CSV table of C-alpha atoms in Angstrom, one decimal:
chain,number,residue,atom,x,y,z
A,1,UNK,CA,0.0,0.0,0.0
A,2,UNK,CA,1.1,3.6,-0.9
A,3,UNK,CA,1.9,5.7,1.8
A,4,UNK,CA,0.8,8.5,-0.1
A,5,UNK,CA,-2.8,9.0,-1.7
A,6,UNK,CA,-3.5,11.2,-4.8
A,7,UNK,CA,-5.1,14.0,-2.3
A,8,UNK,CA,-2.3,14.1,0.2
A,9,UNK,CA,0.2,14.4,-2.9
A,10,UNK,CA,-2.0,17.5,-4.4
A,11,UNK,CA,-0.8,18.8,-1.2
A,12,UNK,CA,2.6,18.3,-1.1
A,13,UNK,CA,2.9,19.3,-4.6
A,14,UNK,CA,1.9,22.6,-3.7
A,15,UNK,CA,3.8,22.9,-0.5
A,16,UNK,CA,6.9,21.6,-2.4
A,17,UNK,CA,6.1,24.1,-5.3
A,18,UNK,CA,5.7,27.0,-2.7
A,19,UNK,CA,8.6,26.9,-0.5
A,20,UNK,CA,11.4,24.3,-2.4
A,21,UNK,CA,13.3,28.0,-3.9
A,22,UNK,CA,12.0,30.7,-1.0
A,23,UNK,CA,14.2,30.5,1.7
A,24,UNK,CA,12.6,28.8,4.2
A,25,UNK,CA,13.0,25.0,4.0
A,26,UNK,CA,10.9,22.7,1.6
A,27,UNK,CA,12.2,19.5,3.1
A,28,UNK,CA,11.2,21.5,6.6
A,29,UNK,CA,7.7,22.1,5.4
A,30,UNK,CA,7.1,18.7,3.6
A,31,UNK,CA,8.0,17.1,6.9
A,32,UNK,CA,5.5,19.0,9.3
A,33,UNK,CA,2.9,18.8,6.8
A,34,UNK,CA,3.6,14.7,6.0
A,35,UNK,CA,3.4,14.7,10.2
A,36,UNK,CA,0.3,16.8,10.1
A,37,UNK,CA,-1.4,14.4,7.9
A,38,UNK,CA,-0.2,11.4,9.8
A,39,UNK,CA,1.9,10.7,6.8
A,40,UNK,CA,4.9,8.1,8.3
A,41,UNK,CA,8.0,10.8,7.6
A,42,UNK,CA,10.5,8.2,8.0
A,43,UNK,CA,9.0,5.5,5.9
A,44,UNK,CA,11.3,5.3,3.0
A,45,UNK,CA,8.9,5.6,0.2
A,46,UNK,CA,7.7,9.3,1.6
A,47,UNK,CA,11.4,10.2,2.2
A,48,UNK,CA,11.8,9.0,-1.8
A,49,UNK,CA,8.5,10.6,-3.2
A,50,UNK,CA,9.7,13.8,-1.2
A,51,UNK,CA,12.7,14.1,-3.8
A,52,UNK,CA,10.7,13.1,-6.6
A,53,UNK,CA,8.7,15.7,-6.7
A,54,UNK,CA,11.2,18.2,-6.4
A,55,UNK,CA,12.1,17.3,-10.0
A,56,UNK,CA,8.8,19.0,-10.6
A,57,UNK,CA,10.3,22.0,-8.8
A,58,UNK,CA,13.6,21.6,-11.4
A,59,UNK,CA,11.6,21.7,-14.3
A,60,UNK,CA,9.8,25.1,-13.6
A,61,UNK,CA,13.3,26.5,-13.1
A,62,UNK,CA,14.4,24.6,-16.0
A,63,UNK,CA,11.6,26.2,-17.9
A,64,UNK,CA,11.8,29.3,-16.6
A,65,UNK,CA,15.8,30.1,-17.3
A,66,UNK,CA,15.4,28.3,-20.6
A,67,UNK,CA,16.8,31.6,-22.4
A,68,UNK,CA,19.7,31.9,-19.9
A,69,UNK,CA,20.6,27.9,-19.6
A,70,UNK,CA,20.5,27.7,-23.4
A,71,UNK,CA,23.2,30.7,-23.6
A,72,UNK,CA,25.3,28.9,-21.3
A,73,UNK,CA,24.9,25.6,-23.0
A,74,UNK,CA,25.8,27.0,-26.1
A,75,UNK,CA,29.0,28.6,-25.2
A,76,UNK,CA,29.8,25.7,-23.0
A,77,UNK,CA,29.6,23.8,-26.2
A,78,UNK,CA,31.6,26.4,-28.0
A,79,UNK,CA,34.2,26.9,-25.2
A,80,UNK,CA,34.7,22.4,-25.8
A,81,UNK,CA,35.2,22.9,-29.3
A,82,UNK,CA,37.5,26.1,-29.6
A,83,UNK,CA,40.1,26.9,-27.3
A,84,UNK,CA,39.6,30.3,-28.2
A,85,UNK,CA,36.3,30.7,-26.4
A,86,UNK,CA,36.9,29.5,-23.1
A,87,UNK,CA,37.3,33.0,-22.2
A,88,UNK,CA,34.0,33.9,-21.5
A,89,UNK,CA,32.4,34.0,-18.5
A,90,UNK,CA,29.3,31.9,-19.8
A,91,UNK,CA,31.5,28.8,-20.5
A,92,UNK,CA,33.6,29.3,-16.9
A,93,UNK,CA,30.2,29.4,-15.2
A,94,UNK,CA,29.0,26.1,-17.2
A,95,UNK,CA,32.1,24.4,-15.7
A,96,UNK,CA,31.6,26.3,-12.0
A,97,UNK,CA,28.0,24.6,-11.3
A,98,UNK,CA,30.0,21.4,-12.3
A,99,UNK,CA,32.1,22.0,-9.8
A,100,UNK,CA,29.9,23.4,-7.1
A,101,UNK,CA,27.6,20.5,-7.7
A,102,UNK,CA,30.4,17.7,-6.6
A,103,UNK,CA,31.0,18.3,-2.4
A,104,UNK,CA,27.1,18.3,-1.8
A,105,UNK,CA,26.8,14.7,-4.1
A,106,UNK,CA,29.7,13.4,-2.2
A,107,UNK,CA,28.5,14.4,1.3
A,108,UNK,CA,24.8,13.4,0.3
A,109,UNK,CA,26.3,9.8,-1.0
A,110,UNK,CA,28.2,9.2,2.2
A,111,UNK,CA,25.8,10.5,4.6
A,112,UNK,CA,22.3,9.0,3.3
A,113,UNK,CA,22.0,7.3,6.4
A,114,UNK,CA,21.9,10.0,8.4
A,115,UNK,CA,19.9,11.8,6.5
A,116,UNK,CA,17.1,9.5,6.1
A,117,UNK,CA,17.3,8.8,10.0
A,118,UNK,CA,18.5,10.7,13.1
A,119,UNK,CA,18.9,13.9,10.9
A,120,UNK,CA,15.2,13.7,9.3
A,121,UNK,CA,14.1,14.3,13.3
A,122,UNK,CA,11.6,17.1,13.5
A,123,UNK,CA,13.5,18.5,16.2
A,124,UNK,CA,16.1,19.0,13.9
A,125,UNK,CA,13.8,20.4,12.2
A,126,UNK,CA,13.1,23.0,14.5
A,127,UNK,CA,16.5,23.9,15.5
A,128,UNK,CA,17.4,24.6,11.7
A,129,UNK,CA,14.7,26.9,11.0
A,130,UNK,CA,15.6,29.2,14.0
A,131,UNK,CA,19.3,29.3,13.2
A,132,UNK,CA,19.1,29.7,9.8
A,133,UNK,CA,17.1,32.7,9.9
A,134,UNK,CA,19.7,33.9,12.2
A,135,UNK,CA,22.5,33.5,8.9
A,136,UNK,CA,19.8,35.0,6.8
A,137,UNK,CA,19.3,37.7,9.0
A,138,UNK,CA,23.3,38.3,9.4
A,139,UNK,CA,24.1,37.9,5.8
A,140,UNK,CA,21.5,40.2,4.5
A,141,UNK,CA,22.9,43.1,7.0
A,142,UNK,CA,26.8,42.3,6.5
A,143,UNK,CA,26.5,41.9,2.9
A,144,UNK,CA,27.3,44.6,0.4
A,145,UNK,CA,25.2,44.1,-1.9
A,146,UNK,CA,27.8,45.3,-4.4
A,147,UNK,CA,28.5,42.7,-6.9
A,148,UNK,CA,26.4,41.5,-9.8
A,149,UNK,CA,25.5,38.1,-11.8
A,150,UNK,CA,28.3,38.8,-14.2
A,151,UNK,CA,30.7,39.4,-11.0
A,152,UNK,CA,30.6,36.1,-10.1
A,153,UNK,CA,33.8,34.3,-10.0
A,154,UNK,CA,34.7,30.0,-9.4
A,155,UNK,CA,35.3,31.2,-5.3
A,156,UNK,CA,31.8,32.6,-5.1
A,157,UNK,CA,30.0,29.1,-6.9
A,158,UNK,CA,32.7,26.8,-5.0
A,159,UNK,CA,31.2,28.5,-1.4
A,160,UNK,CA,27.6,29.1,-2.6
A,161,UNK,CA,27.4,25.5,-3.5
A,162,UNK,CA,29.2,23.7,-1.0
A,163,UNK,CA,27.0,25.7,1.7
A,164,UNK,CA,24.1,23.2,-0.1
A,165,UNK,CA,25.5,20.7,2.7
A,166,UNK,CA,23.8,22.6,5.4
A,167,UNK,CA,20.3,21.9,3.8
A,168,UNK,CA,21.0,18.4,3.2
A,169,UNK,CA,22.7,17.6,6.5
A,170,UNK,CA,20.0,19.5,8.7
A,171,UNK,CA,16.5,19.7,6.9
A,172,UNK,CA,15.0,23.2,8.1
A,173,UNK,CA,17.8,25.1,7.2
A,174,UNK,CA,17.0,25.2,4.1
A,175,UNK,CA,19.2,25.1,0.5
A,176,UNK,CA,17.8,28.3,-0.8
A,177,UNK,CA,18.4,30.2,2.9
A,178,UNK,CA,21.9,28.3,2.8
A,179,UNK,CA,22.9,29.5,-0.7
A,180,UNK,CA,21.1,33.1,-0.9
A,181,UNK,CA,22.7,33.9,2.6
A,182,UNK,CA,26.1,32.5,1.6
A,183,UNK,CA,26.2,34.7,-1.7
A,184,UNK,CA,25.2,38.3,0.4
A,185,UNK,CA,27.9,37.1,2.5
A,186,UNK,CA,30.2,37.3,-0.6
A,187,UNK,CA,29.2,40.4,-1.4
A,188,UNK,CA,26.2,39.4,-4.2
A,189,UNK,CA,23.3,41.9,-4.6
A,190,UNK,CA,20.4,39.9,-3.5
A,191,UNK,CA,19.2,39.4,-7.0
A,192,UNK,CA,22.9,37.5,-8.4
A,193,UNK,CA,22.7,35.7,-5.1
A,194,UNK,CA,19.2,34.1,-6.0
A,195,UNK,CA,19.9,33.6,-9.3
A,196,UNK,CA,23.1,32.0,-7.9
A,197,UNK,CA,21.1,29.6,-5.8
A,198,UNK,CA,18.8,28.6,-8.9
A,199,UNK,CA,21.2,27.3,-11.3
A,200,UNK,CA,23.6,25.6,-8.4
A,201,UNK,CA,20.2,24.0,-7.3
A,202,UNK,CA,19.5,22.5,-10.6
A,203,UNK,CA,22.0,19.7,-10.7
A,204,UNK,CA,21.8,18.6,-7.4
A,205,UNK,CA,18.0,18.4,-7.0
A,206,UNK,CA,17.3,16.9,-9.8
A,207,UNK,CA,20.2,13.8,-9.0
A,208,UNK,CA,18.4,14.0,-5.4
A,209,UNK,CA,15.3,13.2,-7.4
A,210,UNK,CA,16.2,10.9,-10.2
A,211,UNK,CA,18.5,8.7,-7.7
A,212,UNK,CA,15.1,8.6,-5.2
A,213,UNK,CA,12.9,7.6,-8.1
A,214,UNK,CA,13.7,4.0,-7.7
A,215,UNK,CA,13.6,3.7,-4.0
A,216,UNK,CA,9.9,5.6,-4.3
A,217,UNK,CA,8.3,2.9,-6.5
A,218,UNK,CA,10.0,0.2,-5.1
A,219,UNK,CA,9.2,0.8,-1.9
A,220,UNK,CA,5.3,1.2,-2.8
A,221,UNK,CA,4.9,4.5,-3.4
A,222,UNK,CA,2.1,4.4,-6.3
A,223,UNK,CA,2.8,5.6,-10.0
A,224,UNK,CA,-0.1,8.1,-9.8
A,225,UNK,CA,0.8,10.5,-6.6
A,226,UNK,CA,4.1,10.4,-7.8
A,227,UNK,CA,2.7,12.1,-11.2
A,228,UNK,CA,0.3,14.5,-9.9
A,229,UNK,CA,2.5,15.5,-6.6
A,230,UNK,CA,5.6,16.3,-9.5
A,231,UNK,CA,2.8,18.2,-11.6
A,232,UNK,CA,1.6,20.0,-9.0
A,233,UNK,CA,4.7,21.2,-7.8
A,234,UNK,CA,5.9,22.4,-11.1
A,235,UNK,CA,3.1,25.1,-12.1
A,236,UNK,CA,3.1,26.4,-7.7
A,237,UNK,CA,7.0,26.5,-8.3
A,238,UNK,CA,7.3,28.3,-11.9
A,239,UNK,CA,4.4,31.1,-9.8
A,240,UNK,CA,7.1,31.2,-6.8
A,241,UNK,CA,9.9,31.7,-8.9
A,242,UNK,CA,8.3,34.4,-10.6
A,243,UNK,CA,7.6,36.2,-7.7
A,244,UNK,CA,10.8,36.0,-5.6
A,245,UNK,CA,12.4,37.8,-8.1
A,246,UNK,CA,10.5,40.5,-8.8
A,247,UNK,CA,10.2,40.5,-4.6
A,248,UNK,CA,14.2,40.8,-3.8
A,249,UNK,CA,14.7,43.2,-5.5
A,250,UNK,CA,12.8,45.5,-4.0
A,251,UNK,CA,12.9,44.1,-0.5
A,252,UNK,CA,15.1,42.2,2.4
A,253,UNK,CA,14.8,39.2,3.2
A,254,UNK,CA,13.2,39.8,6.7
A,255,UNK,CA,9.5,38.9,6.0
A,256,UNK,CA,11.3,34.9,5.6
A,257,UNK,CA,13.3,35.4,8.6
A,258,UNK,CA,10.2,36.5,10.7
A,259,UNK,CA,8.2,33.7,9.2
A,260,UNK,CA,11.1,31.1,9.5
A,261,UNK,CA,11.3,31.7,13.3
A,262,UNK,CA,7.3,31.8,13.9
A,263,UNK,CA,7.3,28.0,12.3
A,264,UNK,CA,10.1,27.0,14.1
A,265,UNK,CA,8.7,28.4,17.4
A,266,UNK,CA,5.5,26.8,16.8
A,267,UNK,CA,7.0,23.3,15.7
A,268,UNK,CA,8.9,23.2,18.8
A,269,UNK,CA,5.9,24.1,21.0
A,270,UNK,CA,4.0,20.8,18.7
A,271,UNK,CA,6.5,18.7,19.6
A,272,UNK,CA,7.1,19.7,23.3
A,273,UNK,CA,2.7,18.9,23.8
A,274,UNK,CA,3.5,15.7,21.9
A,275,UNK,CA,0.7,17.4,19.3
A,276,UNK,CA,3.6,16.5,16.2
A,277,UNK,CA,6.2,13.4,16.6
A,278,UNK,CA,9.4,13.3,16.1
């Protein structure tokens, strides 16, 4: 039997769709709402459709970018085939988020374990949602704001994506807060930093997803919540991505770190009345 029925993945589809690129924890979100359904959050076919449907997520950024990752292909391509192009910043980039993309796959390969068990604790949970909010919080305030998309250098993707390991090692924390925070801290205007955090995300999340596939159906997660959760997430993610842009760049990134610390405050108080489990 599925763990997961159509309806409950309508509404993890949106939640995924909502917060997998604001900064304020998908895998945190999923979790209390998978415990607020009475959805088993350590049963390995809900930790598997969880990544699934993040592919969903991938594809509306996918979609999305499709003018910008199609530049970057291109001269990627060019860059292989003519020495004489590797100059540009577009083909250095290609080969940065290649780069970037290999500590979090190595940490996420050697530490499954603990991230499908003592890690996935909604106490964890908790405590990640309140201090990252604190990093946001810090970042946005230190940062200078100063330097744009095309300022980007191998440092700033090396940093940006390696701080992906804080998400994946402590769901809560969340890889957007991680990677937005990590690039004001560099000195990204909040806008780069974003944009930063969407193409580093691509790789990894979709892996994350594609490598869970298998464990999802195998371990009896049915064919059709898997296709409407992923559905579902795409359209509420393409919306979300639309909107964080255009809201950064006229704004901090306060209203998240308010929010962030109201969940977290209010999953510890659930947990503490034994309303949520662990």
């Amino acid at each position: 039997m599925s763990a997961i029925g159509v309806g409950q993945a309508v509404v993890l589809g949106v939640v995924e769709g909502v917060t997998e690129f604001l900064p304020v924890s998908s895998t945190g979100h999923l979790k209390i709402t998978e415990g607020l359904m009475n959805i088993p959050v350590d049963d390995p076919s809900v930790v598997a459709f969880t990544a699934v449907i993040q592919v969903g997520a991938i594809a509306a950024v996918l979609l999305y970018f499709a003018k910008d990752i199609g530049r970057i292909a291109r001269a990627w391509g060019r860059g292989l085939r003519h020495r004489d192009e590797r100059h540009h910043h577009d083909y250095r980039f290609a080969w940065w988020v290649v780069y970037a993309t290999i500590p979090v796959v190595v940490v996420g390969l050697a530490a499954k374990p603990l991230i499908d068990g003592p890690f996935g604790s909604l106490w964890v949970v908790a405590g990640s949602l309140v201090v990252g909010s604190g990093l946001m919080w810090a970042a946005d305030r230190l940062g200078r704001h100063r330097r744009g998309e095309r300022d980007t250098t191998l440092k700033d993707a090396m940093f940006v994506g390696s701080s992906q390991i804080l998400a994946l090692l402590f769901p809560g924390f969340s890889r957007s807060g991680a990677t937005m925070s990590t690039g004001l801290i560099l000195g990204l205007d909040r806008v780069a930093a974003t944009r930063l955090s969407f193409f580093l995300g691509i790789p990894a999340l979709t892996g994350a997803g594609v490598y869970e596939l298998k464990d999802a159906v195998g371990a009896g997660t049915a064919v059709a919540p898997l296709v409407v959760g992923t559905a579902v997430s795409f359209a509420v993610a393409y919306a979300s991505i639309a909107w964080l842009l255009k809201y950064i760049a006229r704004h901090s990134f306060d209203v998240f770190v308010f929010y962030r610390i109201a969940v977290g405050a209010l999953l510890f108080a659930l947990l503490a009345t034994g309303t949520l489990h662990a």
